[in-house]
PDB file of C-alpha atoms in Angstrom:
ATOM      1  CA  UNK A   1      35.199 -11.300  26.919  1.00 60.00           C
ATOM      2  CA  UNK A   2      32.898  -9.011  28.819  1.00 61.00           C
ATOM      3  CA  UNK A   3      29.189 -10.098  28.346  1.00 69.00           C
ATOM      4  CA  UNK A   4      27.089  -6.981  26.697  1.00 77.00           C
ATOM      5  CA  UNK A   5      24.529  -6.063  29.539  1.00 89.00           C
ATOM      6  CA  UNK A   6      21.282  -4.817  28.419  1.00 91.00           C
ATOM      7  CA  UNK A   7      22.292  -1.208  29.677  1.00 93.00           C
ATOM      8  CA  UNK A   8      25.481  -1.713  27.494  1.00 94.00           C
ATOM      9  CA  UNK A   9      23.232  -2.795  24.441  1.00 95.00           C
ATOM     10  CA  UNK A  10      20.842   0.273  24.847  1.00 97.00           C
ATOM     11  CA  UNK A  11      23.567   2.704  25.184  1.00 97.00           C
ATOM     12  CA  UNK A  12      25.440   1.277  21.951  1.00 96.00           C
ATOM     13  CA  UNK A  13      22.170   1.650  20.156  1.00 97.00           C
ATOM     14  CA  UNK A  14      21.497   5.386  21.448  1.00 98.00           C
ATOM     15  CA  UNK A  15      25.192   6.122  20.519  1.00 97.00           C
ATOM     16  CA  UNK A  16      24.512   5.448  16.976  1.00 97.00           C
ATOM     17  CA  UNK A  17      21.635   8.336  16.743  1.00 97.00           C
ATOM     18  CA  UNK A  18      18.815   8.433  14.771  1.00 97.00           C
ATOM     19  CA  UNK A  19      19.627   7.610  11.396  1.00 97.00           C
ATOM     20  CA  UNK A  20      17.834   5.862   8.337  1.00 97.00           C
ATOM     21  CA  UNK A  21      17.130   2.794  10.241  1.00 98.00           C
ATOM     22  CA  UNK A  22      16.668   4.155  13.710  1.00 98.00           C
ATOM     23  CA  UNK A  23      14.154   6.524  15.525  1.00 97.00           C
ATOM     24  CA  UNK A  24      13.843   7.580  19.171  1.00 97.00           C
ATOM     25  CA  UNK A  25      10.391   8.093  20.728  1.00 96.00           C
ATOM     26  CA  UNK A  26      10.214   9.707  24.224  1.00 95.00           C
ATOM     27  CA  UNK A  27       6.465   8.205  24.326  1.00 93.00           C
ATOM     28  CA  UNK A  28       3.712   7.148  21.993  1.00 93.00           C
ATOM     29  CA  UNK A  29       0.512   9.000  22.278  1.00 89.00           C
ATOM     30  CA  UNK A  30      -1.081   8.527  19.076  1.00 91.00           C
ATOM     31  CA  UNK A  31      -0.990   5.286  17.025  1.00 94.00           C
ATOM     32  CA  UNK A  32      -1.644   6.905  13.727  1.00 93.00           C
ATOM     33  CA  UNK A  33       1.471   9.252  14.188  1.00 93.00           C
ATOM     34  CA  UNK A  34       3.574   6.030  14.939  1.00 96.00           C
ATOM     35  CA  UNK A  35       1.976   4.255  11.795  1.00 97.00           C
ATOM     36  CA  UNK A  36       3.595   6.901   9.612  1.00 97.00           C
ATOM     37  CA  UNK A  37       6.889   5.860  10.965  1.00 97.00           C
ATOM     38  CA  UNK A  38       6.326   2.279  10.525  1.00 98.00           C
ATOM     39  CA  UNK A  39       5.150   2.937   6.775  1.00 98.00           C
ATOM     40  CA  UNK A  40       8.413   4.442   6.305  1.00 98.00           C
ATOM     41  CA  UNK A  41      10.289   1.910   7.500  1.00 98.00           C
ATOM     42  CA  UNK A  42       8.493  -0.996   5.717  1.00 98.00           C
ATOM     43  CA  UNK A  43       8.781   1.119   2.399  1.00 98.00           C
ATOM     44  CA  UNK A  44      12.441   1.480   2.904  1.00 97.00           C
ATOM     45  CA  UNK A  45      15.154  -0.719   4.574  1.00 96.00           C
ATOM     46  CA  UNK A  46      13.260  -1.716   7.746  1.00 98.00           C
ATOM     47  CA  UNK A  47      14.432  -0.182  11.148  1.00 98.00           C
ATOM     48  CA  UNK A  48      14.155   0.187  14.865  1.00 98.00           C
ATOM     49  CA  UNK A  49      12.094   2.020  17.037  1.00 97.00           C
ATOM     50  CA  UNK A  50      13.617   2.960  20.722  1.00 98.00           C
ATOM     51  CA  UNK A  51      10.593   3.867  22.630  1.00 97.00           C
ATOM     52  CA  UNK A  52      11.385   5.713  26.083  1.00 97.00           C
ATOM     53  CA  UNK A  53      14.297   7.572  24.792  1.00 97.00           C
ATOM     54  CA  UNK A  54      14.416  11.284  24.173  1.00 96.00           C
ATOM     55  CA  UNK A  55      15.533  13.242  20.965  1.00 94.00           C
ATOM     56  CA  UNK A  56      18.835  13.913  22.585  1.00 95.00           C
ATOM     57  CA  UNK A  57      19.723  10.461  23.675  1.00 96.00           C
ATOM     58  CA  UNK A  58      18.450  10.666  27.201  1.00 97.00           C
ATOM     59  CA  UNK A  59      16.770   7.613  28.657  1.00 97.00           C
ATOM     60  CA  UNK A  60      13.142   8.204  30.086  1.00 96.00           C
ATOM     61  CA  UNK A  61      12.035   4.917  30.118  1.00 96.00           C
ATOM     62  CA  UNK A  62       8.181   3.628  29.128  1.00 94.00           C
ATOM     63  CA  UNK A  63       5.491   4.065  31.886  1.00 82.00           C
ATOM     64  CA  UNK A  64       3.282   1.188  30.864  1.00 79.00           C
ATOM     65  CA  UNK A  65       2.021  -1.652  28.483  1.00 87.00           C
ATOM     66  CA  UNK A  66       0.360   1.405  26.585  1.00 89.00           C
ATOM     67  CA  UNK A  67       3.100   1.997  24.123  1.00 92.00           C
ATOM     68  CA  UNK A  68       2.737  -1.804  23.146  1.00 93.00           C
ATOM     69  CA  UNK A  69      -0.765  -1.675  22.650  1.00 94.00           C
ATOM     70  CA  UNK A  70      -0.183   1.548  20.371  1.00 95.00           C
ATOM     71  CA  UNK A  71       2.520  -0.116  18.409  1.00 96.00           C
ATOM     72  CA  UNK A  72       0.013  -3.069  17.547  1.00 96.00           C
ATOM     73  CA  UNK A  73      -2.840  -0.818  16.735  1.00 96.00           C
ATOM     74  CA  UNK A  74      -0.493   1.270  14.568  1.00 97.00           C
ATOM     75  CA  UNK A  75       0.816  -1.637  12.767  1.00 97.00           C
ATOM     76  CA  UNK A  76      -2.351  -3.554  12.647  1.00 97.00           C
ATOM     77  CA  UNK A  77      -5.068  -1.180  12.154  1.00 97.00           C
ATOM     78  CA  UNK A  78      -3.345   1.897  10.499  1.00 98.00           C
ATOM     79  CA  UNK A  79      -1.060   0.544   8.382  1.00 98.00           C
ATOM     80  CA  UNK A  80      -2.138  -1.120   5.113  1.00 97.00           C
ATOM     81  CA  UNK A  81      -1.010  -3.864   4.538  1.00 97.00           C
ATOM     82  CA  UNK A  82      -0.466  -4.810   8.250  1.00 96.00           C
ATOM     83  CA  UNK A  83       3.333  -4.124   9.126  1.00 97.00           C
ATOM     84  CA  UNK A  84       5.429  -7.136  10.760  1.00 95.00           C
ATOM     85  CA  UNK A  85       7.290  -6.261  13.565  1.00 97.00           C
ATOM     86  CA  UNK A  86       8.938  -7.535  16.834  1.00 97.00           C
ATOM     87  CA  UNK A  87       9.009  -6.147  20.043  1.00 96.00           C
ATOM     88  CA  UNK A  88      11.310  -6.396  23.315  1.00 96.00           C
ATOM     89  CA  UNK A  89      11.705  -4.450  26.576  1.00 95.00           C
ATOM     90  CA  UNK A  90      15.039  -3.994  27.974  1.00 96.00           C
ATOM     91  CA  UNK A  91      16.060  -2.580  31.285  1.00 95.00           C
ATOM     92  CA  UNK A  92      18.693   0.396  31.154  1.00 95.00           C
ATOM     93  CA  UNK A  93      19.333   2.979  34.202  1.00 94.00           C
ATOM     94  CA  UNK A  94      16.612   1.176  36.257  1.00 94.00           C
ATOM     95  CA  UNK A  95      13.884   1.996  33.443  1.00 95.00           C
ATOM     96  CA  UNK A  96      12.505   0.049  30.880  1.00 96.00           C
ATOM     97  CA  UNK A  97      13.052   0.731  27.007  1.00 96.00           C
ATOM     98  CA  UNK A  98      10.947  -0.865  24.351  1.00 96.00           C
ATOM     99  CA  UNK A  99      12.868  -1.710  21.210  1.00 97.00           C
ATOM    100  CA  UNK A 100      10.416  -2.247  18.387  1.00 97.00           C
ATOM    101  CA  UNK A 101      12.034  -3.986  15.160  1.00 98.00           C
ATOM    102  CA  UNK A 102      10.317  -3.209  12.028  1.00 98.00           C
ATOM    103  CA  UNK A 103      10.937  -5.505   9.050  1.00 96.00           C
ATOM    104  CA  UNK A 104      11.156  -3.899   5.190  1.00 97.00           C
ATOM    105  CA  UNK A 105       7.940  -5.124   3.548  1.00 95.00           C
ATOM    106  CA  UNK A 106       8.086  -7.165   0.257  1.00 92.00           C
ATOM    107  CA  UNK A 107       4.653  -5.852  -0.682  1.00 91.00           C
ATOM    108  CA  UNK A 108       5.173  -2.001  -1.266  1.00 95.00           C
ATOM    109  CA  UNK A 109       3.734   0.355  -0.700  1.00 97.00           C
ATOM    110  CA  UNK A 110       2.735   0.093   2.668  1.00 98.00           C
ATOM    111  CA  UNK A 111       0.245   3.124   3.648  1.00 98.00           C
ATOM    112  CA  UNK A 112      -0.354   4.779   6.980  1.00 98.00           C
ATOM    113  CA  UNK A 113      -3.983   6.150   7.826  1.00 97.00           C
ATOM    114  CA  UNK A 114      -3.844   9.894   8.610  1.00 93.00           C
ATOM    115  CA  UNK A 115      -5.848  11.955  11.210  1.00 90.00           C
ATOM    116  CA  UNK A 116      -8.433  12.721   7.980  1.00 93.00           C
ATOM    117  CA  UNK A 117      -8.698   8.739   7.567  1.00 94.00           C
ATOM    118  CA  UNK A 118      -6.707   9.482   4.364  1.00 96.00           C
ATOM    119  CA  UNK A 119      -4.089   6.479   3.541  1.00 97.00           C
ATOM    120  CA  UNK A 120      -0.508   7.772   2.801  1.00 98.00           C
ATOM    121  CA  UNK A 121       2.855   6.035   2.174  1.00 98.00           C
ATOM    122  CA  UNK A 122       6.150   7.393   3.259  1.00 98.00           C
ATOM    123  CA  UNK A 123       9.649   6.110   3.085  1.00 98.00           C
ATOM    124  CA  UNK A 124      12.597   7.018   5.332  1.00 98.00           C
ATOM    125  CA  UNK A 125      15.388   9.254   4.395  1.00 96.00           C
ATOM    126  CA  UNK A 126      18.136   9.727   6.696  1.00 94.00           C
ATOM    127  CA  UNK A 127      16.395  10.647  10.208  1.00 95.00           C
ATOM    128  CA  UNK A 128      13.131  11.934   8.495  1.00 96.00           C
ATOM    129  CA  UNK A 129       9.733  10.086   7.487  1.00 97.00           C
ATOM    130  CA  UNK A 130       8.874  11.686   4.019  1.00 97.00           C
ATOM    131  CA  UNK A 131       5.852  11.428   1.891  1.00 97.00           C
ATOM    132  CA  UNK A 132       6.497   9.309  -1.073  1.00 97.00           C
ATOM    133  CA  UNK A 133       6.102  10.945  -4.372  1.00 96.00           C
ATOM    134  CA  UNK A 134       3.627   9.635  -7.215  1.00 96.00           C
ATOM    135  CA  UNK A 135       6.978   8.367  -8.888  1.00 97.00           C
ATOM    136  CA  UNK A 136       7.971   6.187  -5.888  1.00 97.00           C
ATOM    137  CA  UNK A 137       4.212   4.694  -5.833  1.00 97.00           C
ATOM    138  CA  UNK A 138       4.455   3.875  -9.623  1.00 95.00           C
ATOM    139  CA  UNK A 139       8.126   2.321  -9.192  1.00 95.00           C
ATOM    140  CA  UNK A 140       6.388   0.198  -6.607  1.00 95.00           C
ATOM    141  CA  UNK A 141       3.350  -0.768  -8.649  1.00 92.00           C
ATOM    142  CA  UNK A 142       5.691  -1.403 -11.846  1.00 88.00           C
ATOM    143  CA  UNK A 143       7.774  -3.765  -9.566  1.00 85.00           C
ATOM    144  CA  UNK A 144       4.986  -6.007  -9.509  1.00 77.00           C
ATOM    145  CA  UNK A 145       5.527  -6.977 -13.166  1.00 70.00           C
ATOM    146  CA  UNK A 146       8.054  -9.402 -14.338  1.00 61.00           C
ATOM    147  CA  UNK A 147      11.661  -8.359 -14.395  1.00 58.00           C
ATOM    148  CA  UNK A 148      12.673  -9.887 -17.851  1.00 58.00           C
ATOM    149  CA  UNK A 149      10.382  -7.043 -19.567  1.00 63.00           C
ATOM    150  CA  UNK A 150      11.956  -5.413 -22.438  1.00 67.00           C
ATOM    151  CA  UNK A 151      12.257  -1.505 -22.236  1.00 70.00           C
ATOM    152  CA  UNK A 152      10.868   0.216 -24.969  1.00 76.00           C
ATOM    153  CA  UNK A 153      13.429   2.797 -26.250  1.00 81.00           C
ATOM    154  CA  UNK A 154      11.523   5.512 -28.445  1.00 89.00           C
ATOM    155  CA  UNK A 155      11.925   9.411 -28.873  1.00 93.00           C
ATOM    156  CA  UNK A 156      10.524   9.810 -25.278  1.00 92.00           C
ATOM    157  CA  UNK A 157      13.123   7.896 -23.685  1.00 93.00           C
ATOM    158  CA  UNK A 158      16.008   9.443 -25.678  1.00 94.00           C
ATOM    159  CA  UNK A 159      14.786  12.899 -24.651  1.00 95.00           C
ATOM    160  CA  UNK A 160      14.796  11.902 -21.097  1.00 95.00           C
ATOM    161  CA  UNK A 161      18.238  11.035 -21.237  1.00 94.00           C
ATOM    162  CA  UNK A 162      19.248  14.094 -22.932  1.00 95.00           C
ATOM    163  CA  UNK A 163      17.585  16.208 -20.545  1.00 96.00           C
ATOM    164  CA  UNK A 164      19.266  14.502 -17.465  1.00 95.00           C
ATOM    165  CA  UNK A 165      22.505  14.829 -19.288  1.00 95.00           C
ATOM    166  CA  UNK A 166      21.946  18.549 -19.512  1.00 95.00           C
ATOM    167  CA  UNK A 167      20.661  19.191 -16.224  1.00 92.00           C
ATOM    168  CA  UNK A 168      22.249  17.677 -13.094  1.00 91.00           C
ATOM    169  CA  UNK A 169      19.013  17.791 -11.204  1.00 92.00           C
ATOM    170  CA  UNK A 170      15.685  17.451 -12.968  1.00 96.00           C
ATOM    171  CA  UNK A 171      12.031  18.167 -10.963  1.00 95.00           C
ATOM    172  CA  UNK A 172       9.189  16.429 -12.247  1.00 96.00           C
ATOM    173  CA  UNK A 173       7.496  19.892 -13.027  1.00 95.00           C
ATOM    174  CA  UNK A 174      10.617  20.839 -15.176  1.00 95.00           C
ATOM    175  CA  UNK A 175      10.799  17.474 -16.881  1.00 96.00           C
ATOM    176  CA  UNK A 176       6.819  17.859 -17.813  1.00 96.00           C
ATOM    177  CA  UNK A 177       7.513  21.589 -19.051  1.00 96.00           C
ATOM    178  CA  UNK A 178      10.560  20.734 -20.952  1.00 96.00           C
ATOM    179  CA  UNK A 179       9.195  17.417 -22.551  1.00 95.00           C
ATOM    180  CA  UNK A 180       5.469  18.659 -22.972  1.00 96.00           C
ATOM    181  CA  UNK A 181       4.541  15.546 -21.101  1.00 95.00           C
ATOM    182  CA  UNK A 182       1.557  14.889 -18.985  1.00 96.00           C
ATOM    183  CA  UNK A 183       2.284  14.233 -15.206  1.00 96.00           C
ATOM    184  CA  UNK A 184       1.273  11.151 -15.485  1.00 96.00           C
ATOM    185  CA  UNK A 185       3.495   9.954 -18.726  1.00 96.00           C
ATOM    186  CA  UNK A 186       6.213  11.851 -16.640  1.00 97.00           C
ATOM    187  CA  UNK A 187       6.041  10.017 -13.523  1.00 97.00           C
ATOM    188  CA  UNK A 188       5.674   6.767 -15.690  1.00 94.00           C
ATOM    189  CA  UNK A 189       8.834   6.944 -17.424  1.00 95.00           C
ATOM    190  CA  UNK A 190      10.837   8.325 -14.525  1.00 96.00           C
ATOM    191  CA  UNK A 191       9.673   5.409 -12.705  1.00 95.00           C
ATOM    192  CA  UNK A 192      10.939   2.982 -15.423  1.00 93.00           C
ATOM    193  CA  UNK A 193      14.212   4.545 -15.307  1.00 94.00           C
ATOM    194  CA  UNK A 194      14.504   4.081 -11.714  1.00 95.00           C
ATOM    195  CA  UNK A 195      13.536   0.678 -11.936  1.00 92.00           C
ATOM    196  CA  UNK A 196      16.227  -0.149 -14.627  1.00 91.00           C
ATOM    197  CA  UNK A 197      18.808   1.689 -12.542  1.00 92.00           C
ATOM    198  CA  UNK A 198      19.163   4.464 -14.804  1.00 94.00           C
ATOM    199  CA  UNK A 199      17.844   7.212 -12.593  1.00 96.00           C
ATOM    200  CA  UNK A 200      17.897   8.054  -9.062  1.00 96.00           C
ATOM    201  CA  UNK A 201      15.849  10.329  -6.920  1.00 95.00           C
ATOM    202  CA  UNK A 202      17.415  12.832  -4.803  1.00 95.00           C
ATOM    203  CA  UNK A 203      15.781  14.666  -1.768  1.00 95.00           C
ATOM    204  CA  UNK A 204      17.084  18.087  -1.447  1.00 92.00           C
ATOM    205  CA  UNK A 205      15.686  21.086   0.269  1.00 89.00           C
ATOM    206  CA  UNK A 206      12.604  19.362   1.148  1.00 89.00           C
ATOM    207  CA  UNK A 207      11.824  18.483  -2.629  1.00 93.00           C
ATOM    208  CA  UNK A 208      12.477  15.423  -4.609  1.00 95.00           C
ATOM    209  CA  UNK A 209      14.893  15.593  -7.983  1.00 96.00           C
ATOM    210  CA  UNK A 210      15.878  13.236 -10.423  1.00 97.00           C
ATOM    211  CA  UNK A 211      19.426  12.406 -11.915  1.00 96.00           C
ATOM    212  CA  UNK A 212      21.197   9.792 -13.935  1.00 96.00           C
ATOM    213  CA  UNK A 213      22.998   7.274 -11.721  1.00 93.00           C
ATOM    214  CA  UNK A 214      26.527   7.537 -11.132  1.00 80.00           C
TER     215      UNK A 214
END
């Protein structure tokens, strides 16, 4: 059996393209920008960064140890809580490629500090880092409570189910309007339904909608 060389391995990864668990970076010039990607991977299913690879999959290589310091700064200084990762350099086509593996974090959300000093949480959808909604934040907050809790079933819950059955997709704003609920109450209830696997968030047209899980 032919042994997989470093070049073969890197080519195999590049052939996958960018997806939910893989991102290409030509270079890293800003630790804060990369913190956003680390936050998205850590809050979703984990993922892998290929540094020294252009968006079109061409190998450019990394030029120095600078990228490694940037990753370390992003994970330790600009992510809260700190993101755990592993890093390895591979040689392909005579160039160095840095492969960074990011684990899914057990403690969510992981926030990334932006240019203004604000901490924001991201999730990974397909090949994009998307700002987590207040509903996502509530799902994570509620997940800290014990799994065995009973779900209260009142007219509010029944109304949400009815609205989801009548509407294939329901936005948070529309739900608030139809149910005459405050955003806070609507977010809380949607988060509860997501945790109980009754509802799922769907990202379409750069917006989140909610639907009954099939």
